[in-house]
Short mmCIF file of C-alpha atoms in Angstrom, two decimals:
data_model
loop_
_atom_site.label_atom_id
_atom_site.label_comp_id
_atom_site.label_asym_id
_atom_site.label_seq_id
_atom_site.Cartn_x
_atom_site.Cartn_y
_atom_site.Cartn_z
CA UNK I 1 -3.54 -14.28 -23.94
CA UNK I 2 -7.29 -13.77 -24.03
CA UNK I 3 -8.83 -12.19 -21.00
CA UNK I 4 -11.17 -15.07 -20.19
CA UNK I 5 -8.12 -17.33 -20.09
CA UNK I 6 -6.47 -15.05 -17.58
CA UNK I 7 -9.66 -15.01 -15.50
CA UNK I 8 -9.58 -18.80 -15.49
CA UNK I 9 -6.08 -18.74 -14.04
CA UNK I 10 -7.03 -16.09 -11.46
CA UNK I 11 -10.04 -18.10 -10.32
CA UNK I 12 -7.85 -21.18 -9.90
CA UNK I 13 -5.47 -19.29 -7.63
CA UNK I 14 -7.06 -19.22 -4.22
CA UNK I 15 -3.91 -18.75 -2.19
CA UNK I 16 -2.72 -15.91 -0.05
CA UNK I 17 -6.04 -14.25 0.45
CA UNK I 18 -6.39 -13.52 4.10
CA UNK I 19 -3.33 -11.75 5.44
CA UNK I 20 -4.43 -8.14 5.77
CA UNK I 21 -2.02 -5.23 5.48
CA UNK I 22 -2.14 -4.50 9.21
CA UNK I 23 -0.92 -7.96 10.11
CA UNK I 24 2.00 -7.82 7.69
CA UNK I 25 2.92 -4.32 8.83
CA UNK I 26 2.82 -5.36 12.49
CA UNK I 27 5.03 -8.37 11.80
CA UNK I 28 7.65 -6.36 9.94
CA UNK I 29 7.70 -3.60 12.56
CA UNK I 30 8.21 -6.21 15.27
CA UNK I 31 11.31 -7.38 13.44
CA UNK I 32 12.72 -3.88 12.90
CA UNK I 33 12.08 -2.38 16.34
CA UNK I 34 14.61 -4.58 18.17
CA UNK I 35 17.17 -3.73 15.49
CA UNK I 36 16.79 -0.01 16.11
CA UNK I 37 16.68 -0.54 19.87
CA UNK I 38 19.92 -2.52 19.73
CA UNK I 39 21.44 0.20 17.58
CA UNK I 40 20.56 2.81 20.21
CA UNK I 41 21.77 0.73 23.15
CA UNK I 42 25.04 -0.23 21.49
CA UNK I 43 25.93 3.31 20.43
CA UNK I 44 24.34 6.05 22.51
CA UNK I 45 22.90 4.05 25.38
CA UNK I 46 20.25 5.29 27.79
CA UNK I 47 20.58 8.54 29.69
CA UNK I 48 22.45 8.00 32.98
CA UNK I 49 19.76 9.51 35.24
CA UNK I 50 16.93 7.51 33.68
CA UNK I 51 15.27 6.41 36.92
CA UNK I 52 15.19 9.98 38.25
CA UNK I 53 14.04 11.39 34.92
CA UNK I 54 11.00 9.15 34.99
CA UNK I 55 9.62 11.27 37.80
CA UNK I 56 9.72 14.32 35.55
CA UNK I 57 6.38 14.62 33.72
CA UNK I 58 8.05 16.40 30.80
CA UNK I 59 10.36 13.43 30.31
CA UNK I 60 7.36 11.08 30.25
CA UNK I 61 5.55 13.40 27.91
CA UNK I 62 8.15 12.84 25.19
CA UNK I 63 6.99 9.23 25.00
CA UNK I 64 3.36 10.26 24.92
CA UNK I 65 4.08 12.55 21.96
CA UNK I 66 6.21 10.08 19.98
CA UNK I 67 3.82 7.21 20.62
CA UNK I 68 0.85 9.37 19.63
CA UNK I 69 2.68 10.18 16.39
CA UNK I 70 3.43 6.49 15.77
CA UNK I 71 -0.11 5.33 16.41
CA UNK I 72 -1.82 8.06 14.40
CA UNK I 73 0.59 7.55 11.49
CA UNK I 74 0.06 3.77 11.57
CA UNK I 75 -3.70 4.30 11.52
CA UNK I 76 -3.52 6.73 8.59
CA UNK I 77 -1.07 4.52 6.65
CA UNK I 78 -3.35 1.51 7.00
CA UNK I 79 -6.37 3.55 5.96
CA UNK I 80 -4.58 4.85 2.87
CA UNK I 81 -3.49 1.32 1.92
CA UNK I 82 -6.96 0.81 0.50
CA UNK I 83 -7.14 2.03 -3.08
CA UNK I 84 -10.43 3.89 -2.72
CA UNK I 85 -9.44 5.68 0.50
CA UNK I 86 -9.18 9.46 0.60
CA UNK I 87 -6.96 11.40 2.99
CA UNK I 88 -9.74 13.81 3.86
CA UNK I 89 -10.34 13.99 7.61
CA UNK I 90 -7.74 11.34 8.36
CA UNK I 91 -4.91 13.80 7.95
CA UNK I 92 -6.16 15.65 11.02
CA UNK I 93 -5.26 12.60 13.06
CA UNK I 94 -1.60 13.35 12.32
CA UNK I 95 -1.99 16.66 14.13
CA UNK I 96 -2.80 14.89 17.42
CA UNK I 97 0.85 14.75 18.58
CA UNK I 98 1.27 18.43 17.74
CA UNK I 99 -1.82 19.27 19.78
CA UNK I 100 -0.37 17.40 22.76
CA UNK I 101 2.90 19.29 22.29
CA UNK I 102 1.06 22.61 22.16
CA UNK I 103 -0.65 21.90 25.47
CA UNK I 104 2.65 20.83 26.99
CA UNK I 105 4.40 24.00 25.84
CA UNK I 106 1.61 26.02 27.43
CA UNK I 107 1.90 24.09 30.68
CA UNK I 108 5.67 24.47 30.79
CA UNK I 109 5.44 28.22 30.14
CA UNK I 110 3.36 28.62 33.28
CA UNK I 111 6.06 27.08 35.49
CA UNK I 112 8.94 29.13 36.91
CA UNK I 113 12.23 28.45 35.13
CA UNK I 114 15.89 29.05 35.81
CA UNK I 115 16.65 29.03 32.10
CA UNK I 116 15.18 31.06 29.26
CA UNK I 117 12.78 29.57 26.75
CA UNK I 118 15.45 29.91 24.05
CA UNK I 119 17.98 27.95 26.12
CA UNK I 120 15.44 25.18 26.62
CA UNK I 121 14.58 25.15 22.94
CA UNK I 122 18.22 24.93 21.86
CA UNK I 123 18.83 22.23 24.47
CA UNK I 124 22.04 20.30 25.01
CA UNK I 125 22.39 18.31 21.85
CA UNK I 126 19.98 19.23 19.12
CA UNK I 127 22.27 18.05 16.34
CA UNK I 128 22.52 14.57 17.86
CA UNK I 129 18.73 14.46 18.02
CA UNK I 130 18.50 15.56 14.40
CA UNK I 131 20.92 12.85 13.30
CA UNK I 132 20.04 10.00 15.64
CA UNK I 133 16.28 9.92 15.03
CA UNK I 134 16.61 9.57 11.23
CA UNK I 135 19.35 6.94 11.59
CA UNK I 136 17.31 4.92 14.12
CA UNK I 137 14.32 5.35 11.79
CA UNK I 138 15.91 3.71 8.79
CA UNK I 139 15.44 0.04 9.77
CA UNK I 140 11.89 0.85 10.86
CA UNK I 141 11.13 2.77 7.66
CA UNK I 142 12.41 -0.10 5.56
CA UNK I 143 10.20 -2.53 7.44
CA UNK I 144 7.19 -0.23 7.33
CA UNK I 145 7.46 0.20 3.56
CA UNK I 146 7.90 -3.54 3.08
CA UNK I 147 4.80 -4.19 5.19
CA UNK I 148 2.79 -1.53 3.39
CA UNK I 149 3.68 -3.10 0.04
CA UNK I 150 0.90 -5.52 0.84
CA UNK I 151 -1.52 -2.63 0.44
CA UNK I 152 -2.75 -0.93 -2.71
CA UNK I 153 -2.35 2.79 -2.08
CA UNK I 154 -3.59 5.25 -4.66
CA UNK I 155 -1.27 7.91 -3.26
CA UNK I 156 2.14 6.27 -2.76
CA UNK I 157 3.97 9.55 -2.11
CA UNK I 158 1.65 10.39 0.76
CA UNK I 159 1.73 6.87 2.19
CA UNK I 160 5.53 6.91 1.94
CA UNK I 161 5.60 10.16 3.91
CA UNK I 162 3.24 8.75 6.52
CA UNK I 163 5.44 5.65 6.75
CA UNK I 164 8.32 8.03 7.43
CA UNK I 165 6.32 9.69 10.18
CA UNK I 166 5.47 6.43 11.87
CA UNK I 167 9.12 5.37 11.68
CA UNK I 168 10.28 8.68 13.13
CA UNK I 169 7.67 8.32 15.86
CA UNK I 170 8.93 4.90 16.87
CA UNK I 171 12.57 5.91 16.52
CA UNK I 172 11.83 9.03 18.58
CA UNK I 173 10.30 6.84 21.28
CA UNK I 174 13.59 4.95 21.47
CA UNK I 175 15.77 8.04 21.27
CA UNK I 176 13.77 9.80 24.00
CA UNK I 177 15.28 7.35 26.48
CA UNK I 178 18.73 8.69 25.63
CA UNK I 179 17.88 12.35 25.11
CA UNK I 180 18.51 14.59 28.14
CA UNK I 181 16.42 17.48 26.83
CA UNK I 182 12.92 17.21 28.17
CA UNK I 183 11.46 20.61 27.35
CA UNK I 184 8.41 20.42 25.05
CA UNK I 185 9.99 23.36 23.20
CA UNK I 186 12.98 21.17 22.37
CA UNK I 187 10.75 18.28 21.31
CA UNK I 188 8.51 20.53 19.20
CA UNK I 189 11.53 21.88 17.35
CA UNK I 190 14.04 19.09 16.91
CA UNK I 191 11.89 15.96 17.01
CA UNK I 192 9.56 17.62 14.53
CA UNK I 193 12.45 18.52 12.21
CA UNK I 194 13.82 14.99 12.44
CA UNK I 195 10.34 13.63 11.66
CA UNK I 196 10.12 15.90 8.62
CA UNK I 197 13.44 14.55 7.33
CA UNK I 198 12.29 10.94 7.64
CA UNK I 199 8.88 11.80 6.13
CA UNK I 200 10.73 13.30 3.18
CA UNK I 201 12.78 10.13 2.70
CA UNK I 202 9.57 8.10 2.90
CA UNK I 203 7.88 10.32 0.32
CA UNK I 204 10.82 9.78 -2.05
CA UNK I 205 10.77 6.01 -1.59
CA UNK I 206 6.98 5.65 -1.59
CA UNK I 207 6.35 5.74 -5.34
CA UNK I 208 9.26 3.37 -5.99
CA UNK I 209 8.31 0.80 -3.37
CA UNK I 210 4.55 1.05 -2.98
CA UNK I 211 3.33 0.97 -6.57
CA UNK I 212 1.35 -2.15 -7.20
CA UNK T 1 -26.46 0.72 -11.14
CA UNK T 2 -27.31 -0.06 -7.53
CA UNK T 3 -28.36 -3.61 -8.38
CA UNK T 4 -25.14 -4.42 -10.18
CA UNK T 5 -22.97 -3.05 -7.39
CA UNK T 6 -24.81 -5.13 -4.82
CA UNK T 7 -24.38 -8.16 -7.01
CA UNK T 8 -20.63 -7.53 -7.27
CA UNK T 9 -20.33 -7.05 -3.54
CA UNK T 10 -22.14 -10.32 -2.88
CA UNK T 11 -20.06 -12.21 -5.40
CA UNK T 12 -16.84 -10.88 -3.87
CA UNK T 13 -18.01 -11.83 -0.38
CA UNK T 14 -18.67 -15.35 -1.61
CA UNK T 15 -15.33 -15.38 -3.40
CA UNK T 16 -13.50 -14.39 -0.22
CA UNK T 17 -15.31 -17.21 1.55
CA UNK T 18 -13.67 -19.59 -0.92
CA UNK T 19 -16.25 -19.80 -3.72
CA UNK T 20 -14.14 -19.80 -6.88
CA UNK T 21 -17.18 -19.98 -9.18
CA UNK T 22 -18.53 -16.75 -7.70
CA UNK T 23 -15.08 -15.22 -8.09
CA UNK T 24 -14.93 -16.15 -11.73
CA UNK T 25 -18.42 -14.80 -12.36
CA UNK T 26 -17.41 -11.56 -10.67
CA UNK T 27 -14.30 -11.13 -12.82
CA UNK T 28 -16.31 -11.92 -15.95
CA UNK T 29 -18.94 -9.40 -14.94
CA UNK T 30 -16.51 -6.54 -14.25
CA UNK T 31 -14.44 -7.10 -17.40
CA UNK T 32 -16.77 -5.32 -19.90
CA UNK T 33 -16.99 -2.32 -17.59
CA UNK T 34 -13.20 -2.19 -17.28
CA UNK T 35 -12.81 -2.58 -21.03
CA UNK T 36 -15.17 0.31 -21.77
CA UNK T 37 -13.36 2.51 -19.24
CA UNK T 38 -9.94 1.61 -20.61
CA UNK T 39 -11.07 2.41 -24.16
CA UNK T 40 -12.47 5.76 -23.06
CA UNK T 41 -9.28 6.63 -21.21
CA UNK T 42 -7.02 5.65 -24.11
CA UNK T 43 -9.15 7.51 -26.62
CA UNK T 44 -9.08 10.67 -24.54
CA UNK T 45 -5.28 10.46 -24.24
CA UNK T 46 -5.00 10.06 -28.00
CA UNK T 47 -3.74 6.49 -27.74
CA UNK T 48 -4.90 3.58 -29.89
CA UNK T 49 -7.82 1.88 -28.15
CA UNK T 50 -6.68 -1.56 -29.24
CA UNK T 51 -4.33 -1.53 -26.24
CA UNK T 52 -7.31 -1.54 -23.91
CA UNK T 53 -7.11 -5.27 -23.36
CA UNK T 54 -3.61 -4.99 -21.89
CA UNK T 55 -4.92 -2.50 -19.37
CA UNK T 56 -7.93 -4.69 -18.58
CA UNK T 57 -5.65 -7.62 -17.84
CA UNK T 58 -3.36 -5.53 -15.70
CA UNK T 59 -6.36 -4.31 -13.71
CA UNK T 60 -7.63 -7.87 -13.27
CA UNK T 61 -4.24 -9.02 -12.00
CA UNK T 62 -4.09 -6.12 -9.53
CA UNK T 63 -7.64 -6.83 -8.36
CA UNK T 64 -6.66 -10.42 -7.80
CA UNK T 65 -3.39 -9.76 -5.99
CA UNK T 66 -4.80 -6.93 -3.84
CA UNK T 67 -8.22 -8.34 -3.02
CA UNK T 68 -7.37 -8.52 0.68
CA UNK T 69 -7.41 -4.69 0.74
CA UNK T 70 -11.14 -4.67 0.01
CA UNK T 71 -13.13 -4.08 3.17
CA UNK T 72 -16.02 -6.54 3.10
CA UNK T 73 -18.34 -4.08 4.82
CA UNK T 74 -17.92 -1.51 2.04
CA UNK T 75 -19.36 -1.73 -1.49
CA UNK T 76 -17.10 -3.40 -4.04
CA UNK T 77 -17.47 -1.02 -7.01
CA UNK T 78 -15.62 2.03 -5.59
CA UNK T 79 -12.69 -0.21 -4.65
CA UNK T 80 -12.60 -1.79 -8.10
CA UNK T 81 -12.86 1.52 -9.93
CA UNK T 82 -10.09 3.05 -7.81
CA UNK T 83 -7.73 0.25 -8.86
CA UNK T 84 -8.86 0.60 -12.47
CA UNK T 85 -8.13 4.33 -12.48
CA UNK T 86 -4.70 3.83 -10.92
CA UNK T 87 -3.80 1.27 -13.54
CA UNK T 88 -5.01 3.45 -16.41
CA UNK T 89 -3.04 6.40 -15.11
CA UNK T 90 0.08 4.25 -14.63
CA UNK T 91 -0.17 2.90 -18.16
CA UNK T 92 -0.56 6.33 -19.71
CA UNK T 93 2.32 7.69 -17.64
CA UNK T 94 4.58 4.88 -18.73
CA UNK T 95 3.90 5.95 -22.30
CA UNK T 96 5.01 9.44 -21.42
CA UNK T 97 1.56 10.97 -21.59
CA UNK T 98 0.68 13.84 -19.38
CA UNK T 99 -2.19 12.54 -17.38
CA UNK T 100 -5.09 14.47 -16.10
CA UNK T 101 -7.12 12.29 -13.87
CA UNK T 102 -10.64 12.08 -15.15
CA UNK T 103 -12.72 10.07 -12.80
CA UNK T 104 -15.39 9.64 -15.45
CA UNK T 105 -13.48 7.13 -17.52
CA UNK T 106 -14.44 4.41 -15.12
CA UNK T 107 -17.74 5.92 -14.21
CA UNK T 108 -20.17 3.31 -13.11
CA UNK T 109 -21.92 2.93 -16.40
CA UNK T 110 -22.22 -0.16 -18.48
CA UNK T 111 -20.74 0.06 -21.96
CA UNK T 112 -23.34 1.32 -24.39
CA UNK T 113 -21.73 -0.37 -27.35
CA UNK T 114 -22.34 -4.07 -27.81
CA UNK T 115 -19.35 -6.13 -26.78
CA UNK T 116 -17.29 -6.34 -29.89
CA UNK T 117 -14.62 -8.81 -30.65
CA UNK T 118 -11.68 -8.27 -28.37
CA UNK T 119 -8.13 -8.75 -29.44
CA UNK T 120 -5.99 -11.00 -27.33
CA UNK T 121 -3.68 -8.80 -25.30
CA UNK T 122 -0.04 -9.06 -26.15
CA UNK T 123 1.67 -7.83 -22.98
CA UNK T 124 0.74 -10.76 -20.75
CA UNK T 125 1.66 -13.23 -23.47
CA UNK T 126 5.02 -11.57 -23.94
CA UNK T 127 5.85 -11.65 -20.22
CA UNK T 128 4.49 -15.15 -19.82
CA UNK T 129 7.28 -16.36 -22.06
CA UNK T 130 9.89 -14.75 -19.79
CA UNK T 131 8.68 -16.52 -16.63
CA UNK T 132 10.64 -19.38 -15.05
CA UNK T 133 9.77 -22.63 -16.80
CA UNK T 134 7.70 -24.15 -13.99
CA UNK T 135 5.53 -21.07 -13.52
CA UNK T 136 5.03 -20.74 -17.25
CA UNK T 137 4.06 -24.39 -17.68
CA UNK T 138 1.58 -24.22 -14.82
CA UNK T 139 0.02 -20.98 -16.06
CA UNK T 140 -0.22 -22.29 -19.59
CA UNK T 141 -1.78 -25.53 -18.45
CA UNK T 142 -4.42 -23.80 -16.32
CA UNK T 143 -5.12 -20.73 -18.45
CA UNK T 144 -4.57 -21.91 -22.00
CA UNK T 145 -5.36 -25.62 -21.75
CA UNK T 146 -8.08 -25.11 -19.12
CA UNK T 147 -6.68 -27.93 -17.01
CA UNK T 148 -7.55 -28.17 -13.31
CA UNK T 149 -4.93 -27.88 -10.60
CA UNK T 150 -5.17 -31.64 -10.13
CA UNK T 151 -4.71 -32.46 -13.82
CA UNK T 152 -1.87 -29.96 -14.07
CA UNK T 153 -0.15 -31.60 -11.13
CA UNK T 154 -0.46 -35.02 -12.74
CA UNK T 155 0.66 -33.77 -16.14
CA UNK T 156 3.75 -31.97 -14.82
CA UNK T 157 4.51 -34.57 -12.10
CA UNK T 158 4.23 -31.98 -9.35
CA UNK T 159 2.28 -32.00 -6.13
CA UNK T 160 -0.96 -30.00 -6.10
CA UNK T 161 0.55 -27.73 -3.48
CA UNK T 162 3.54 -27.00 -5.70
CA UNK T 163 1.18 -26.24 -8.60
CA UNK T 164 -0.71 -23.76 -6.44
CA UNK T 165 2.50 -22.07 -5.35
CA UNK T 166 3.82 -21.88 -8.92
CA UNK T 167 0.49 -20.47 -10.12
CA UNK T 168 0.43 -17.77 -7.49
CA UNK T 169 4.07 -16.86 -8.00
CA UNK T 170 3.58 -16.80 -11.75
CA UNK T 171 0.64 -14.40 -11.47
CA UNK T 172 2.56 -12.16 -9.04
CA UNK T 173 5.57 -12.17 -11.38
CA UNK T 174 3.37 -11.27 -14.35
CA UNK T 175 1.92 -8.32 -12.42
CA UNK T 176 5.41 -7.16 -11.45
CA UNK T 177 6.63 -7.38 -15.05
CA UNK T 178 3.62 -5.46 -16.35
CA UNK T 179 4.33 -2.76 -13.80
CA UNK T 180 7.89 -2.16 -14.94
CA UNK T 181 7.51 -2.03 -18.71
#
């Protein structure tokens, strides 16, 4: 087919122009989040002392960290969905949750403790954390990648990894309501490892799913 | 090249506001630049330059299907050239070439050579034949026979809405097929 013929067909096709990537991503995440939430509630459930735990600032801080991760990763993923976008500068945004964690670790260290730092880091159930967050992430990661397919990323591996981070952030937000370990040392170790696993899965899927 | 970039940006803004004549003018205006870049890239990779037209058409399809990712407050040319580079790299990779990204292939220069006769690209034609019948008939009517949506609808006894849907699906399917060869 000659190129001017193709252009004629393209010009005739006016449909489907306005739905930006952010809207599609938001819609698909809104479908996946209840799935992961139901998965958590039907298997692990919430921690039994939830109402008491809410008075503990370190319990609340887990949500601040995971939500900060989710929001910064969503922002970076949407930015990188534009073909001409570069990661420069934007990557720093992903360090925001780590900065919050660093401050929290410092604050916790200044309080008197009955247990050693190592005990707090190892926590009660690190392996559950390491398994549950990736599993809860999977529906969210699938939805995030589907939503981001609407974009045109030049770096699909990176966007896949960032999609993994945003999924782990949202899954971590859910899991935090079950997790009885509130120490920032625990979060910095195990939540971060779980996030790295999901980011790795996202990076593997990215080039397969996000090429346009 | 400032003037040309501004012109492209304005045309694309009009196109996004629903002006299909501006959109067509834009695509016609970017095509020679894409063609020159595709030829340069192929030549540098030691590939026959007569495949440039396939790459041009793949870029145009991607531009069309991803135009919502262009931010209307930013200039159009960097967005276009980023898509063009991605498509060139993809094509060379599919042919098993080691690719070193050279951002100069789609540098913002107009082709110095006069536009020579271009060969019709074969890839799109090949995949067109593999499309579902309705999509193929609609695409052929609009692209090859230059019929309007309305005339196509009458000719194929479809509603205009169904013609639009078939056209869009056909173009998306073509892009997907080009991606996987």
